[in-house]
Amino acid sequence: MQKKTLYLAGKITGDPFYRSKFYEAQKKLEDGGFIVVNPALLPSEGFTWEAYMRMSGAMLTECAEICFLPDWKESKGAKYEFGEAIAQNKPFFFFEDWEVKQNAEK
């Protein structure tokens, strides 16, 4: 089975622990068979919010699916990315639902 590329969306701005949160989710999703594109790996400073959104948007566009972390609704950027998922007719799912399903299959 070919692995799908997956963009990981969630709250970054204002979350001092965003890197570890994204990393933990990335590892679980990779173990689940995805190729994960993680925007939390971008430098934490040096760009405007708008520039980060342009970079993240390009990453999102190139991925086959999108996964939203539990706190995505607290993020202006992730809510925008949700709109992009709808506009691009891109499949998406929510990390907590996926994790429950994974645990049920074990």
JSON list of C-alpha atoms in Angstrom, two decimals:
[
{"chain": "A", "resi": 1, "resn": "MET", "atom": "CA", "xyz": [0.00, 0.00, 0.00]},
{"chain": "A", "resi": 2, "resn": "GLN", "atom": "CA", "xyz": [1.32, 3.42, -0.93]},
{"chain": "A", "resi": 3, "resn": "LYS", "atom": "CA", "xyz": [1.70, 5.84, 1.96]},
{"chain": "A", "resi": 4, "resn": "LYS", "atom": "CA", "xyz": [-0.30, 9.06, 1.81]},
{"chain": "A", "resi": 5, "resn": "THR", "atom": "CA", "xyz": [1.20, 12.48, 2.41]},
{"chain": "A", "resi": 6, "resn": "LEU", "atom": "CA", "xyz": [-0.41, 14.23, 5.35]},
{"chain": "A", "resi": 7, "resn": "TYR", "atom": "CA", "xyz": [-0.31, 17.85, 6.49]},
{"chain": "A", "resi": 8, "resn": "LEU", "atom": "CA", "xyz": [-0.52, 18.30, 10.27]},
{"chain": "A", "resi": 9, "resn": "ALA", "atom": "CA", "xyz": [-2.59, 21.31, 11.38]},
{"chain": "A", "resi": 10, "resn": "GLY", "atom": "CA", "xyz": [-2.93, 22.71, 14.89]},
{"chain": "A", "resi": 11, "resn": "LYS", "atom": "CA", "xyz": [-2.23, 25.59, 17.20]},
{"chain": "A", "resi": 12, "resn": "ILE", "atom": "CA", "xyz": [1.33, 26.94, 17.06]},
{"chain": "A", "resi": 13, "resn": "THR", "atom": "CA", "xyz": [1.08, 30.65, 17.96]},
{"chain": "A", "resi": 14, "resn": "GLY", "atom": "CA", "xyz": [0.79, 31.09, 21.72]},
{"chain": "A", "resi": 15, "resn": "ASP", "atom": "CA", "xyz": [1.57, 27.46, 22.59]},
{"chain": "A", "resi": 16, "resn": "PRO", "atom": "CA", "xyz": [5.04, 27.20, 24.13]},
{"chain": "A", "resi": 17, "resn": "PHE", "atom": "CA", "xyz": [4.93, 23.39, 23.78]},
{"chain": "A", "resi": 18, "resn": "TYR", "atom": "CA", "xyz": [3.77, 23.25, 20.16]},
{"chain": "A", "resi": 19, "resn": "ARG", "atom": "CA", "xyz": [6.92, 21.51, 18.89]},
{"chain": "A", "resi": 20, "resn": "SER", "atom": "CA", "xyz": [6.56, 18.52, 21.21]},
{"chain": "A", "resi": 21, "resn": "LYS", "atom": "CA", "xyz": [2.79, 18.30, 20.59]},
{"chain": "A", "resi": 22, "resn": "PHE", "atom": "CA", "xyz": [3.30, 18.24, 16.81]},
{"chain": "A", "resi": 23, "resn": "TYR", "atom": "CA", "xyz": [6.25, 15.83, 17.09]},
{"chain": "A", "resi": 24, "resn": "GLU", "atom": "CA", "xyz": [4.28, 13.31, 19.18]},
{"chain": "A", "resi": 25, "resn": "ALA", "atom": "CA", "xyz": [1.40, 13.38, 16.72]},
{"chain": "A", "resi": 26, "resn": "GLN", "atom": "CA", "xyz": [3.81, 13.09, 13.78]},
{"chain": "A", "resi": 27, "resn": "LYS", "atom": "CA", "xyz": [5.44, 9.96, 15.22]},
{"chain": "A", "resi": 28, "resn": "LYS", "atom": "CA", "xyz": [2.07, 8.27, 15.83]},
{"chain": "A", "resi": 29, "resn": "LEU", "atom": "CA", "xyz": [0.82, 9.14, 12.34]},
{"chain": "A", "resi": 30, "resn": "GLU", "atom": "CA", "xyz": [4.06, 7.91, 10.76]},
{"chain": "A", "resi": 31, "resn": "ASP", "atom": "CA", "xyz": [3.70, 4.67, 12.71]},
{"chain": "A", "resi": 32, "resn": "GLY", "atom": "CA", "xyz": [0.17, 4.55, 11.25]},
{"chain": "A", "resi": 33, "resn": "GLY", "atom": "CA", "xyz": [1.56, 4.65, 7.73]},
{"chain": "A", "resi": 34, "resn": "PHE", "atom": "CA", "xyz": [1.51, 8.33, 6.76]},
{"chain": "A", "resi": 35, "resn": "ILE", "atom": "CA", "xyz": [4.25, 10.58, 5.37]},
{"chain": "A", "resi": 36, "resn": "VAL", "atom": "CA", "xyz": [3.81, 13.62, 7.64]},
{"chain": "A", "resi": 37, "resn": "VAL", "atom": "CA", "xyz": [4.53, 17.22, 6.67]},
{"chain": "A", "resi": 38, "resn": "ASN", "atom": "CA", "xyz": [4.95, 19.10, 9.94]},
{"chain": "A", "resi": 39, "resn": "PRO", "atom": "CA", "xyz": [4.76, 22.94, 9.87]},
{"chain": "A", "resi": 40, "resn": "ALA", "atom": "CA", "xyz": [6.13, 23.05, 13.43]},
{"chain": "A", "resi": 41, "resn": "LEU", "atom": "CA", "xyz": [9.54, 22.28, 11.92]},
{"chain": "A", "resi": 42, "resn": "LEU", "atom": "CA", "xyz": [9.68, 25.75, 10.33]},
{"chain": "A", "resi": 43, "resn": "PRO", "atom": "CA", "xyz": [11.94, 28.23, 12.21]},
{"chain": "A", "resi": 44, "resn": "SER", "atom": "CA", "xyz": [10.17, 29.67, 15.26]},
{"chain": "A", "resi": 45, "resn": "GLU", "atom": "CA", "xyz": [11.14, 33.25, 14.39]},
{"chain": "A", "resi": 46, "resn": "GLY", "atom": "CA", "xyz": [12.24, 35.46, 11.54]},
{"chain": "A", "resi": 47, "resn": "PHE", "atom": "CA", "xyz": [9.05, 35.54, 9.48]},
{"chain": "A", "resi": 48, "resn": "THR", "atom": "CA", "xyz": [5.72, 37.34, 9.73]},
{"chain": "A", "resi": 49, "resn": "TRP", "atom": "CA", "xyz": [2.56, 35.36, 10.52]},
{"chain": "A", "resi": 50, "resn": "GLU", "atom": "CA", "xyz": [1.46, 35.93, 6.92]},
{"chain": "A", "resi": 51, "resn": "ALA", "atom": "CA", "xyz": [4.74, 34.47, 5.62]},
{"chain": "A", "resi": 52, "resn": "TYR", "atom": "CA", "xyz": [4.30, 31.39, 7.84]},
{"chain": "A", "resi": 53, "resn": "MET", "atom": "CA", "xyz": [0.79, 30.99, 6.45]},
{"chain": "A", "resi": 54, "resn": "ARG", "atom": "CA", "xyz": [2.07, 31.18, 2.86]},
{"chain": "A", "resi": 55, "resn": "MET", "atom": "CA", "xyz": [4.74, 28.54, 3.61]},
{"chain": "A", "resi": 56, "resn": "SER", "atom": "CA", "xyz": [2.27, 26.32, 5.46]},
{"chain": "A", "resi": 57, "resn": "GLY", "atom": "CA", "xyz": [-0.29, 26.80, 2.70]},
{"chain": "A", "resi": 58, "resn": "ALA", "atom": "CA", "xyz": [2.18, 25.52, 0.12]},
{"chain": "A", "resi": 59, "resn": "MET", "atom": "CA", "xyz": [2.90, 22.50, 2.34]},
{"chain": "A", "resi": 60, "resn": "LEU", "atom": "CA", "xyz": [-0.82, 21.83, 2.78]},
{"chain": "A", "resi": 61, "resn": "THR", "atom": "CA", "xyz": [-1.52, 22.11, -0.97]},
{"chain": "A", "resi": 62, "resn": "GLU", "atom": "CA", "xyz": [1.09, 19.45, -1.78]},
{"chain": "A", "resi": 63, "resn": "CYS", "atom": "CA", "xyz": [-0.29, 16.89, 0.68]},
{"chain": "A", "resi": 64, "resn": "ALA", "atom": "CA", "xyz": [-3.01, 14.33, -0.06]},
{"chain": "A", "resi": 65, "resn": "GLU", "atom": "CA", "xyz": [-4.76, 14.70, 3.32]},
{"chain": "A", "resi": 66, "resn": "ILE", "atom": "CA", "xyz": [-4.88, 16.92, 6.38]},
{"chain": "A", "resi": 67, "resn": "CYS", "atom": "CA", "xyz": [-5.00, 15.95, 10.04]},
{"chain": "A", "resi": 68, "resn": "PHE", "atom": "CA", "xyz": [-6.22, 18.45, 12.62]},
{"chain": "A", "resi": 69, "resn": "LEU", "atom": "CA", "xyz": [-4.86, 18.32, 16.17]},
{"chain": "A", "resi": 70, "resn": "PRO", "atom": "CA", "xyz": [-7.36, 18.69, 19.05]},
{"chain": "A", "resi": 71, "resn": "ASP", "atom": "CA", "xyz": [-6.65, 22.40, 19.63]},
{"chain": "A", "resi": 72, "resn": "TRP", "atom": "CA", "xyz": [-7.02, 23.46, 15.99]},
{"chain": "A", "resi": 73, "resn": "LYS", "atom": "CA", "xyz": [-10.14, 25.56, 16.68]},
{"chain": "A", "resi": 74, "resn": "GLU", "atom": "CA", "xyz": [-8.04, 27.78, 19.00]},
{"chain": "A", "resi": 75, "resn": "SER", "atom": "CA", "xyz": [-5.79, 28.70, 16.07]},
{"chain": "A", "resi": 76, "resn": "LYS", "atom": "CA", "xyz": [-6.55, 31.40, 13.51]},
{"chain": "A", "resi": 77, "resn": "GLY", "atom": "CA", "xyz": [-4.10, 29.69, 11.14]},
{"chain": "A", "resi": 78, "resn": "ALA", "atom": "CA", "xyz": [-5.52, 26.19, 11.56]},
{"chain": "A", "resi": 79, "resn": "LYS", "atom": "CA", "xyz": [-9.07, 27.50, 11.06]},
{"chain": "A", "resi": 80, "resn": "TYR", "atom": "CA", "xyz": [-7.87, 29.09, 7.83]},
{"chain": "A", "resi": 81, "resn": "GLU", "atom": "CA", "xyz": [-6.28, 25.75, 6.89]},
{"chain": "A", "resi": 82, "resn": "PHE", "atom": "CA", "xyz": [-9.63, 24.04, 7.57]},
{"chain": "A", "resi": 83, "resn": "GLY", "atom": "CA", "xyz": [-11.21, 26.44, 5.08]},
{"chain": "A", "resi": 84, "resn": "GLU", "atom": "CA", "xyz": [-8.45, 25.60, 2.59]},
{"chain": "A", "resi": 85, "resn": "ALA", "atom": "CA", "xyz": [-9.13, 21.88, 3.05]},
{"chain": "A", "resi": 86, "resn": "ILE", "atom": "CA", "xyz": [-12.78, 22.48, 2.18]},
{"chain": "A", "resi": 87, "resn": "ALA", "atom": "CA", "xyz": [-11.92, 24.79, -0.74]},
{"chain": "A", "resi": 88, "resn": "GLN", "atom": "CA", "xyz": [-9.43, 22.29, -2.17]},
{"chain": "A", "resi": 89, "resn": "ASN", "atom": "CA", "xyz": [-11.85, 19.39, -1.59]},
{"chain": "A", "resi": 90, "resn": "LYS", "atom": "CA", "xyz": [-9.04, 17.69, 0.31]},
{"chain": "A", "resi": 91, "resn": "PRO", "atom": "CA", "xyz": [-9.73, 14.74, 2.63]},
{"chain": "A", "resi": 92, "resn": "PHE", "atom": "CA", "xyz": [-9.18, 15.54, 6.30]},
{"chain": "A", "resi": 93, "resn": "PHE", "atom": "CA", "xyz": [-9.63, 13.93, 9.69]},
{"chain": "A", "resi": 94, "resn": "PHE", "atom": "CA", "xyz": [-9.22, 14.77, 13.36]},
{"chain": "A", "resi": 95, "resn": "PHE", "atom": "CA", "xyz": [-6.28, 13.32, 15.26]},
{"chain": "A", "resi": 96, "resn": "GLU", "atom": "CA", "xyz": [-8.27, 12.31, 18.35]},
{"chain": "A", "resi": 97, "resn": "ASP", "atom": "CA", "xyz": [-10.79, 10.36, 16.23]},
{"chain": "A", "resi": 98, "resn": "TRP", "atom": "CA", "xyz": [-7.98, 8.66, 14.32]},
{"chain": "A", "resi": 99, "resn": "GLU", "atom": "CA", "xyz": [-6.19, 7.73, 17.57]},
{"chain": "A", "resi": 100, "resn": "VAL", "atom": "CA", "xyz": [-9.35, 6.19, 19.07]},
{"chain": "A", "resi": 101, "resn": "LYS", "atom": "CA", "xyz": [-9.82, 4.15, 15.90]},
{"chain": "A", "resi": 102, "resn": "GLN", "atom": "CA", "xyz": [-6.16, 3.01, 15.94]},
{"chain": "A", "resi": 103, "resn": "ASN", "atom": "CA", "xyz": [-6.40, 1.91, 19.56]},
{"chain": "A", "resi": 104, "resn": "ALA", "atom": "CA", "xyz": [-9.65, 0.03, 18.88]},
{"chain": "A", "resi": 105, "resn": "GLU", "atom": "CA", "xyz": [-7.96, -1.92, 16.05]},
{"chain": "A", "resi": 106, "resn": "LYS", "atom": "CA", "xyz": [-5.10, -3.11, 18.28]}
]
